[in-house]
Amino acid sequence: MHRTLFTPSMVEAFRTCKTAYKVGQAQYAESSISAKTRLKSVTRRFILRGLAEINRGKLCTVNQVQKYMGQHWPVDILSAEAKDKDNNTRAFLFAYKTLTRYVGKPYKPFGAEIVGVAQKVRARVPHLRVYVEDTMDLMLWHPHERRLELVDYQLTPIAHYDPRWPSATILVKQYLAERLKMRFPYERVTLTFFRAGSKEHQPVSLTIDESIFALHWSEMVKTLESMREESQSTSECSPSCRHCQTEALTNEADSEVEEEPIDESRGSETGVELHLDDMRVKESFSKTA
């Protein structure tokens, strides 16, 4: 019997705009993602793999990171975009600075044990032919506190998280953590969002109250059921969708205004970080560790 698999980023995209979600699915399936989006996606995956190698202890020094970059940077993939050499160079430098900074100060709180790196966790949602899956970038076990910490690396600014209104990402991670309890008999789960980059950023940690999780998870189940049903239909987004309305107004304005030449001399030093902050819904379907 066929069962559908959803990731947190797919749920976030679906909740934002059903039309954008379907477009993203189609473009990912057809590999028709734009060169700019592909560069961001490739860079992101490379950095996440590099962070995983550092957390596994395979990369411990700057020299080892340099060698790793030289051996594994996806030159063949990016060289196809010859017209985008400047952005390719900036992406390389951003990845290099991110990994060399992290290798000097990896995230490992005192007393914590690394019990999982880049580990995919999947669980079935009862009464639905649906599975949810997410990649735990880093799993830490705090034996003295009997606490499991799930670390999620981000390259963009970390959003403000209100524990009373958890996002789809937080709900799915919390649900999957429940499935890990047999392996790690924890008393508390902590979700930590760590922004990796060329500058120092404080990680954001939060703990979701069980009653809050139970309340919002029931709504999440309804969303997953809607996603499963709509994947088999051709229904469109609601007429009141703000994302669709904004997109329509933007396209209309673009058709009426003559395009101005781009000044490529601006933002060259911080261009990569700014570009990486501008990820679109299409990238929601390509997160891999």
Short mmCIF file of N, CA and C in Angstrom, two decimals, residues 3 11 20 23 30 34 63 74 78 91 99 114 147 152 207 235 244 252:
data_model
loop_
_atom_site.label_atom_id
_atom_site.label_comp_id
_atom_site.label_asym_id
_atom_site.label_seq_id
_atom_site.Cartn_x
_atom_site.Cartn_y
_atom_site.Cartn_z
N ARG A 3 2.35 4.77 0.69
CA ARG A 3 2.34 5.72 1.79
C ARG A 3 3.15 6.94 1.40
N VAL A 11 5.82 20.82 4.61
CA VAL A 11 4.63 21.26 5.36
C VAL A 11 4.60 22.77 5.47
N ALA A 20 2.29 27.62 -4.52
CA ALA A 20 3.76 27.62 -4.52
C ALA A 20 4.30 26.24 -4.17
N VAL A 23 4.02 24.10 -7.29
CA VAL A 23 5.02 24.52 -8.28
C VAL A 23 6.40 24.01 -7.87
N GLU A 30 11.11 17.81 -11.97
CA GLU A 30 11.60 17.97 -13.34
C GLU A 30 13.03 18.50 -13.39
N SER A 34 16.13 26.99 -11.04
CA SER A 34 16.98 27.99 -11.66
C SER A 34 18.43 27.85 -11.20
N ASN A 63 43.65 22.98 8.29
CA ASN A 63 44.31 22.33 7.16
C ASN A 63 43.48 21.18 6.60
N PRO A 74 32.00 20.96 -5.26
CA PRO A 74 31.37 20.48 -6.51
C PRO A 74 31.67 21.37 -7.72
N LEU A 78 29.00 23.21 -10.60
CA LEU A 78 28.90 24.66 -10.68
C LEU A 78 29.56 25.23 -11.92
N ALA A 91 30.32 31.86 -3.19
CA ALA A 91 29.77 30.70 -2.49
C ALA A 91 30.89 29.85 -1.91
N LEU A 99 33.07 26.73 7.43
CA LEU A 99 33.65 25.48 7.95
C LEU A 99 34.90 25.74 8.78
N ILE A 114 27.87 13.05 21.77
CA ILE A 114 27.33 13.01 20.41
C ILE A 114 26.81 11.59 20.13
N ARG A 147 18.67 14.35 29.20
CA ARG A 147 18.09 15.27 28.22
C ARG A 147 18.64 14.98 26.83
N ASP A 152 19.74 21.82 14.94
CA ASP A 152 19.43 22.08 13.54
C ASP A 152 20.29 23.25 13.08
N THR A 207 12.28 24.45 24.65
CA THR A 207 11.64 23.20 25.07
C THR A 207 10.13 23.39 24.92
N SER A 235 -6.67 20.66 -7.11
CA SER A 235 -7.23 21.84 -6.47
C SER A 235 -6.17 22.93 -6.33
N CYS A 244 -0.32 34.39 -3.01
CA CYS A 244 -0.72 34.44 -4.41
C CYS A 244 -1.04 35.87 -4.85
N GLU A 252 2.52 41.78 -12.15
CA GLU A 252 1.89 42.87 -12.87
C GLU A 252 2.80 44.10 -12.89
#
